[in-house]
XYZ file of C-alpha atoms in Angstrom:
455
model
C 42.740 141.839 22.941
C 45.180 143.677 22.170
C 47.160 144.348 18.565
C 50.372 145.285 17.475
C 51.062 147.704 15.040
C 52.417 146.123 11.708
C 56.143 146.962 11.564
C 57.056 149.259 8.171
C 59.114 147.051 5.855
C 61.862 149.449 6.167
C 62.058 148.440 10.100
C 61.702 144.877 9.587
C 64.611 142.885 10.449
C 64.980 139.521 7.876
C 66.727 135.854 9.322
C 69.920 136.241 9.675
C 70.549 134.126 6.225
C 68.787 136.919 3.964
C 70.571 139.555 5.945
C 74.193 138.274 5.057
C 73.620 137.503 1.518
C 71.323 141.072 1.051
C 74.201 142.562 2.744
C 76.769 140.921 0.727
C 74.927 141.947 -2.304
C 74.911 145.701 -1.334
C 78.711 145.461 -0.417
C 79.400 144.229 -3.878
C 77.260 146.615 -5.597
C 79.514 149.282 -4.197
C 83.037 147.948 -3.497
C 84.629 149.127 -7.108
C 83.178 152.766 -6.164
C 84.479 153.260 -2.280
C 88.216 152.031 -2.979
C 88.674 153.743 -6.201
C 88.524 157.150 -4.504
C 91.879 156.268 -2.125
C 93.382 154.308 -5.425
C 92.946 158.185 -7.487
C 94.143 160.653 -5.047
C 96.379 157.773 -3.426
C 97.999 157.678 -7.315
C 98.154 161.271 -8.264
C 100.042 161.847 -5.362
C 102.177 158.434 -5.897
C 102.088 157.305 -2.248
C 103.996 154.038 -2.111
C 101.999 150.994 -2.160
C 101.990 150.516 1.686
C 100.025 153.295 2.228
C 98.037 152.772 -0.837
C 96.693 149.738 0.716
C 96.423 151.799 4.239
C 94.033 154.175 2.604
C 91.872 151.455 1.410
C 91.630 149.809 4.355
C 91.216 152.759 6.631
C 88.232 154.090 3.502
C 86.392 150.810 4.279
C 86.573 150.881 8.047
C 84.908 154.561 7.493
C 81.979 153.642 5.009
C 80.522 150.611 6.996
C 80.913 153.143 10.168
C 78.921 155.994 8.032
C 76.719 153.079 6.974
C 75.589 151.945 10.482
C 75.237 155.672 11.755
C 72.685 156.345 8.392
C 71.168 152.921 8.848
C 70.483 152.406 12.473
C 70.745 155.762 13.706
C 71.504 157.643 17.509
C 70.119 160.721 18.573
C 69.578 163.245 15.637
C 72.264 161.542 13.275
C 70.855 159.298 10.773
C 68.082 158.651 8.018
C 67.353 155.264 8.840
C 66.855 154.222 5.456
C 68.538 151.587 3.456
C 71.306 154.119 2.900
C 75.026 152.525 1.781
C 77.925 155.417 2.970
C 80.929 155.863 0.558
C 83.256 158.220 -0.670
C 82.100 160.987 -2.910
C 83.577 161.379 -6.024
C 82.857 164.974 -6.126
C 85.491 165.550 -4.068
C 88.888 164.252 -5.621
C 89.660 166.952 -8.605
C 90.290 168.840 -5.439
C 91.595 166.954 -3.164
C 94.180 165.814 -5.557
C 94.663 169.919 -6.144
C 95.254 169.707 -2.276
C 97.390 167.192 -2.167
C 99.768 167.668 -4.829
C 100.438 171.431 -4.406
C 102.575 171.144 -1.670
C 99.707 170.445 1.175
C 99.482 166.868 1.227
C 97.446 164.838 2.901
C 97.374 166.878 6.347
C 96.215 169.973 4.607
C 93.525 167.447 3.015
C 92.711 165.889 6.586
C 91.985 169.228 7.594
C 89.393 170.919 4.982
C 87.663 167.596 5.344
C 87.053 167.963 8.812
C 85.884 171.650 8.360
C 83.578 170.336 5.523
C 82.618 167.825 7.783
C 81.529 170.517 10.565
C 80.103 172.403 8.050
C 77.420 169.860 6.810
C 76.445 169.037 10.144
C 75.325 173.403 11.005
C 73.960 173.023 7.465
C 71.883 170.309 7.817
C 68.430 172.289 9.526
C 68.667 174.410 6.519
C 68.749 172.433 4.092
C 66.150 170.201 5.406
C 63.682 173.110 5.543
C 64.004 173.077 1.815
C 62.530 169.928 1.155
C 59.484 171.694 0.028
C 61.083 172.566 -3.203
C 61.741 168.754 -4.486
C 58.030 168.040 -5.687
C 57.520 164.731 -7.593
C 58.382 167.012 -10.832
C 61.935 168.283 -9.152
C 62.504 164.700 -7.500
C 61.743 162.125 -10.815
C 64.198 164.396 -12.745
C 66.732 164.028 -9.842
C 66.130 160.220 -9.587
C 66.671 160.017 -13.564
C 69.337 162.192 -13.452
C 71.109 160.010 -11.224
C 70.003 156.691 -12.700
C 72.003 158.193 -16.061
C 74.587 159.362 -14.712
C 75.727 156.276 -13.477
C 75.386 154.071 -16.772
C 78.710 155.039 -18.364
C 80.241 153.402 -14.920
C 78.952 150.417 -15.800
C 79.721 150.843 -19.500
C 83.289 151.350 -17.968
C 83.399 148.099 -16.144
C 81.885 146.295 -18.978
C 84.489 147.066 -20.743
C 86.983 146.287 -18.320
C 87.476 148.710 -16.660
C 89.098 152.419 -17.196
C 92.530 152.130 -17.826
C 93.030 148.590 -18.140
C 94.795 147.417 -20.907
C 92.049 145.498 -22.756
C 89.528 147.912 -22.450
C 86.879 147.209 -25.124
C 87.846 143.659 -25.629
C 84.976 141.775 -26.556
C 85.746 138.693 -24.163
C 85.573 142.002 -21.288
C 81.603 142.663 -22.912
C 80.831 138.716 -23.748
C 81.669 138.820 -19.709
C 79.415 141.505 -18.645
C 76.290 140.446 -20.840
C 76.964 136.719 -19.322
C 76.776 138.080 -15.812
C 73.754 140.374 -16.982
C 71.414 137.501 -18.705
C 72.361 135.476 -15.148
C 70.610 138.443 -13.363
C 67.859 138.773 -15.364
C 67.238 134.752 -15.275
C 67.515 134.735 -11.682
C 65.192 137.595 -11.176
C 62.693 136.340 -13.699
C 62.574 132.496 -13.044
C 64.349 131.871 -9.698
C 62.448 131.498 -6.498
C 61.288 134.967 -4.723
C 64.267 134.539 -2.203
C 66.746 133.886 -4.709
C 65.579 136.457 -7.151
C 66.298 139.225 -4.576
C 69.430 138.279 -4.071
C 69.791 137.937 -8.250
C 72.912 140.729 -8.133
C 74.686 138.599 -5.701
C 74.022 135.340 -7.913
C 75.033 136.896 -11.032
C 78.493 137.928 -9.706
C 79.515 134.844 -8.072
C 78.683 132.709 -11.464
C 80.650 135.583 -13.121
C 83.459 135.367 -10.780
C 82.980 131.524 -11.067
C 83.576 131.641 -15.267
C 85.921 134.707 -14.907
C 88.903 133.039 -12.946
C 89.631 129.900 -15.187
C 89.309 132.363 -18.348
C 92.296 134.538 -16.845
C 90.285 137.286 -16.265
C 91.391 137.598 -12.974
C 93.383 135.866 -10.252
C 93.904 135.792 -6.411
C 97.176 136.679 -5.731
C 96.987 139.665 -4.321
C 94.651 137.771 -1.392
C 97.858 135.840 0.158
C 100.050 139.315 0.246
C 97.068 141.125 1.556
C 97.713 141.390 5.604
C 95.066 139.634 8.318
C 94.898 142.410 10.649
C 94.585 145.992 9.864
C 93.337 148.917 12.250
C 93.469 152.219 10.640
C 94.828 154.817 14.012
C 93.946 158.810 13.909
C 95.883 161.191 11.935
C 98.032 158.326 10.839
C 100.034 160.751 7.923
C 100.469 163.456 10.792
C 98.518 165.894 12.031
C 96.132 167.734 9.778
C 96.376 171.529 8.681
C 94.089 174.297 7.964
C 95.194 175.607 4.682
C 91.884 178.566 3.689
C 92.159 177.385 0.041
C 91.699 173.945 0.927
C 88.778 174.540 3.454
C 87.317 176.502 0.789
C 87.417 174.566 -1.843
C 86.181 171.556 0.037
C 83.185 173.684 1.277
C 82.182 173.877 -1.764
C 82.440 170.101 -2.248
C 80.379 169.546 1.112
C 77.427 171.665 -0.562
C 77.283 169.408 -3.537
C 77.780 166.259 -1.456
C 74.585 167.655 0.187
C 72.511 168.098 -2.263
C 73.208 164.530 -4.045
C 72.329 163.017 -0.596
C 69.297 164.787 -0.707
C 68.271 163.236 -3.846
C 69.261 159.730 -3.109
C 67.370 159.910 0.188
C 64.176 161.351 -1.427
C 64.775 158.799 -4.294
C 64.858 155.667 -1.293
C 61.990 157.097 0.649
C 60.050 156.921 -2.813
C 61.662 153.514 -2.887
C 60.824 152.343 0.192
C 57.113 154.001 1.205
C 58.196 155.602 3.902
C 58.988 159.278 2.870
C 62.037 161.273 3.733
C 60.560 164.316 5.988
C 62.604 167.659 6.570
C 63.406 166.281 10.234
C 64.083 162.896 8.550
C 66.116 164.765 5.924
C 67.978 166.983 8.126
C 69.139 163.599 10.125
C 70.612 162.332 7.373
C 72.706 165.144 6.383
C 73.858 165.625 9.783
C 75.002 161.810 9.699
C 76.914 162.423 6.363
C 78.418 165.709 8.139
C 79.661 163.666 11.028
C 81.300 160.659 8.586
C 82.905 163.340 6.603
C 84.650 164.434 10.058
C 85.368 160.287 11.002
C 86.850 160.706 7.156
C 89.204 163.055 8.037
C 90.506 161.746 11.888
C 90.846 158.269 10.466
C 92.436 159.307 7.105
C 90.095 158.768 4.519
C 87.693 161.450 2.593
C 84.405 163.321 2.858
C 81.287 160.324 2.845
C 78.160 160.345 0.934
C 74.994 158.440 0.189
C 75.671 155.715 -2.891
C 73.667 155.811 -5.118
C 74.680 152.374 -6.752
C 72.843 150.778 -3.502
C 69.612 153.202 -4.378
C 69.235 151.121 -7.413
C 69.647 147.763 -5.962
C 66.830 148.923 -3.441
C 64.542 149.632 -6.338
C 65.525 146.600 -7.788
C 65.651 143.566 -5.460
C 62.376 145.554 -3.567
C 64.208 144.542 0.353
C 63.407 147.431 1.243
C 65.338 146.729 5.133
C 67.047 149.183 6.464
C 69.179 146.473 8.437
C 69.841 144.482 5.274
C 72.138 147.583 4.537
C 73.110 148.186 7.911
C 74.343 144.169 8.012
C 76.152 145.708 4.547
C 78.139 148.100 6.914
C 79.133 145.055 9.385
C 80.637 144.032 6.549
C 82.717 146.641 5.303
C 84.091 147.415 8.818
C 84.996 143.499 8.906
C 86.963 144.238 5.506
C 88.270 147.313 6.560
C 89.873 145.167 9.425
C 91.028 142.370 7.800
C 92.266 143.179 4.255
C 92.802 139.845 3.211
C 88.924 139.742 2.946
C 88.933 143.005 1.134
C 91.637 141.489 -1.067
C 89.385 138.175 -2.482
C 86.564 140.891 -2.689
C 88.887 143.228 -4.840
C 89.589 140.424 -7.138
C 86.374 140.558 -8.784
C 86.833 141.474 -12.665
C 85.407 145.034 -13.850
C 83.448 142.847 -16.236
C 80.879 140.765 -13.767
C 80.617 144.668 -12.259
C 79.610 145.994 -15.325
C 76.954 143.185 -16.147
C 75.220 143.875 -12.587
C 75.369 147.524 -12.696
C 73.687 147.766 -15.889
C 70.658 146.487 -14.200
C 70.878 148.309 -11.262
C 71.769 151.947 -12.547
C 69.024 151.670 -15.524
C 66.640 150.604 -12.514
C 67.591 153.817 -10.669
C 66.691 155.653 -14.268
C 63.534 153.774 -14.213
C 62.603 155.040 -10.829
C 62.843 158.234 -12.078
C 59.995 158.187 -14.636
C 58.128 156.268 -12.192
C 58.340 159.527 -10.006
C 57.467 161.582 -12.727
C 54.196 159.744 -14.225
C 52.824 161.079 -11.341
C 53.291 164.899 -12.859
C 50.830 166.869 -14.573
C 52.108 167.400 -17.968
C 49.185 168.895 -19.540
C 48.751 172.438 -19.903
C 52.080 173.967 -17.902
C 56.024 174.275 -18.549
C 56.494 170.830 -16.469
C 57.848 168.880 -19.760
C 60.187 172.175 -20.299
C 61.768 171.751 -16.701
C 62.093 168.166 -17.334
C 63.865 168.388 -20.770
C 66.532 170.806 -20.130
C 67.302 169.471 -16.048
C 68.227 166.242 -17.997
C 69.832 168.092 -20.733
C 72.314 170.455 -18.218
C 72.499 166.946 -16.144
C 73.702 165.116 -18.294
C 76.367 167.688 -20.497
C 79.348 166.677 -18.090
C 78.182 163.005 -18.281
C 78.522 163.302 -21.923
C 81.116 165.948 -22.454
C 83.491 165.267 -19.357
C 85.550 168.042 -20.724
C 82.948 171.013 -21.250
C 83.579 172.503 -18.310
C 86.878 172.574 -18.023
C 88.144 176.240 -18.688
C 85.991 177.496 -15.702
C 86.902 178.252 -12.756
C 87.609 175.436 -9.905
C 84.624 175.994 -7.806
C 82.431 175.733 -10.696
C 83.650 172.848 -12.377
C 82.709 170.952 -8.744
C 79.482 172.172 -8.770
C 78.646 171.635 -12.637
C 80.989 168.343 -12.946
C 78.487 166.499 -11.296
C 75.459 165.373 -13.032
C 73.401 164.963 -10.047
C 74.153 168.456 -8.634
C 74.039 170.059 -11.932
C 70.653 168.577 -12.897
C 69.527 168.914 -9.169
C 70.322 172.802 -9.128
C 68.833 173.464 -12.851
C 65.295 171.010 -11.786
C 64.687 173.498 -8.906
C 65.624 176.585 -10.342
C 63.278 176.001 -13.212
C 60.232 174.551 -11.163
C 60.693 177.650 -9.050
C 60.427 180.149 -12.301
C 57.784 178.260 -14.178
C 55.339 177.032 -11.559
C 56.245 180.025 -9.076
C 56.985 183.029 -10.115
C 53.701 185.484 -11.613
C 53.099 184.656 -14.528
C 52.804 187.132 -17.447
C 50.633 190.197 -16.806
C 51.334 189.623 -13.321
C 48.650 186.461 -12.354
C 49.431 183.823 -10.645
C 50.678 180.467 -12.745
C 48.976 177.574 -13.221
C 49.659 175.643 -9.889
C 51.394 172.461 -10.609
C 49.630 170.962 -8.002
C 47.126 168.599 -9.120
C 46.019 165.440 -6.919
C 48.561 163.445 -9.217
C 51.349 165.047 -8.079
C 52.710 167.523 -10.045
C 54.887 170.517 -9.892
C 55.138 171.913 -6.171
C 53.508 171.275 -2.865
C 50.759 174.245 -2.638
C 52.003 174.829 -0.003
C 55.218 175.966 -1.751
C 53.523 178.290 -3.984
């Protein structure tokens, strides 16, 4: 008789039910982060509010687009992970460089196509250098990331950067509300209802937030029905070599963040991200960078707010997250949903991303109990990839007498960390050691430093 092969919990496909409120979930996990991208560069360049709310809309339409083509997949493009698309943030010191010295949003348009086109040729090579992100190189990465995000939340706990309350204790009596609902939910709740404890948390949030004043739904009537963001909508974009430059080097930093968020999901997930598999991916954040920039929006990334809410909730689907980008296309067409969705309070954000983000960091050291610390430089690379990692996070300023291209690469904790992690595995556990012998392989059955074959 014959038997079918068990389906990977990453393939499995959940009743519709669990895959609108896990998709829900992810959607608010990373709404505040994909429209506050357009609301920056939309700002510094002081577009009127029309096409304020035209960038938004056309940004959302993109990320659940990028999200189905990561999620479910065609051809070569595509991790097929639960991978949630957004803007990077990476990009918008320059882009608002590019925008505001005279180039606008064409000459913006067009370096984000070239970027896109770029990470697309890129993508074989960097997926051949998967063998340098060993469990010691990929836990840092994964912790890096998980603390890098925590001051966002610490933002929206407190209400929010740039609001006028910011601080307020009713803003962090909010946030811990909304975060003791999560954990109750996750600890007490039923197993369905305890995955879906982020979702829970903000709607009782949202639920004690309106009749407090902390926020209110006007904006939902003004907000239009029917929105369809066209191509090249501001005009048609131009090829300024500053611009493409400067946005190449955003693409390579893009690409190595997405390389760490898909290692950190395929830990996530059991099913592990492969140089083909990694390659894929790339290529399908190469190809939503160039949607980005014919349907006016910006270079597209992996989130990785929605790697922690993986780690988290444990639905591990990749069509939970691809339901996510149904979604956001649905809300990129009809703003008046994106509207009552935008009316959430930084607050009830805050509370739910402390949870998720710290579960990222805890990921991390997951990752790295698996490394041999005894006996090598391991706890060395460790110490000072955090360290370097998390000097912008700390000092946002530190870098800021250096050059442009630098303060791109090194303003990013992920990158920053991700760079210093491999270039520190690669002298300690690869290069001779002293006298000319080999090192101490960091390749113990646990999982250590590198792959042997590596070495």
């Amino acid at each position: 008789m014959a038997t079918t092969a068990p389906v990977h919990p990453v393939d499995e496909v959940p009743p519709v039910r669990q895959l609108t409120a896990f998709g829900l979930q992810h959607v608010l996990a990373m709404y505040a982060g994909a429209v506050a991208v357009p609301l920056i560069v939309g700002g510094a360049m002081k577009l009127p509010p029309a096409d304020l709310a035209y960038l938004i809309t056309a940004d959302l339409l993109v990320c659940g687009i990028a999200t189905l083509i990561q999620c479910v997949g065609f051809w070569r493009f595509g991790v097929r992970l639960p991978i949630m698309q957004g803007c990077t943030f990476a990009a918008v010191s320059p882009m608002v460089l590019i925008g505001t010295t005279g180039g606008g949003l064409p000459a913006i348009y067009g370096s984000v196509i070239v970027a896109g086109l770029a990470i697309v040729l890129l993508a074989p090579v960097f997926g051949r250098l998967l063998r340098f992100f060993p469990p010691l190189v990929t836990g840092t990465v994964i912790l890096v990331i998980g603390l890098s995000l925590l001051p966002v939340a610490g933002n929206w706990a407190a209400g929010g950067v740039g609001s006028k309350d910011f601080g307020e204790p009713k803003n962090l009596a909010l946030a811990a509300f909304v975060l003791a609902v999560v954990l109750g939910v996750q600890r007490f709740a039923p197993v369905f209802l305890s995955r879906i404890a982020v979702l829970i948390g903000i709607a009782v949030g949202l639920a004690v937030a309106v009749p407090f004043g902390f926020t209110d739904f006007g904006g939902v009537g003004d907000a239009d029905w029917l929105g369809i963001s066209t191509p090249f909508h501001f005009g048609a974009p131009t090829f300024e070599a500053s611009a493409i430059v400067s946005m190449l080097v955003v693409a390579l930093v893009t690409m190595t963040e997405t390389t760490g968020d898909l290692i950190a999901v395929g830990e996530m997930t059991g099913r592990k991200v492969e140089p083909r598999s990694l390659s894929d991916g790339l290529r399908a954040d190469g190809l939503s960078t160039v949607l980005g920039g014919v349907f006016n929006t910006f270079p597209y990334t992996a989130y990785a707010q929605n790697v922690g809410l993986v780690g988290m909730t444990r639905v591990r689907s990749r069509w939970v997250v691809a339901t996510a980008g149904g979604i956001l296309v649905l809300l990129g067409l009809l703003p008046k949903l994106g509207a009552v969705v935008a009316a959430i309070p930084a607050p009830v954000l805050g509370g739910a991303g402390l949870v998720m983000f710290g579960t990222v960091a805890a990921s991390g050291l997951r990752t790295l109990a698996r490394v041999d610390f005894q006996d090598n430089h391991n706890l060395t690379v460790v110490a000072v990839s955090v360290a370097v990692g998390m000097l912008p996070v700390g000092v946002p300023t530190v870098y800021e007498k250096f050059p442009d291209w630098f303060q791109t690469i090194m303003n990013s904790g992920i990158s920053a960390g991700c760079l210093t992690a491999i270039a520190l595995n690669l002298v300690f556990n690869h290069l001779p050691a002293k006298g000319g012998s080999t090192p101490r392989t960091a390749t113990p059955p646990t999982g250590g430093g590198d792959r042997a074959e590596a070495a």
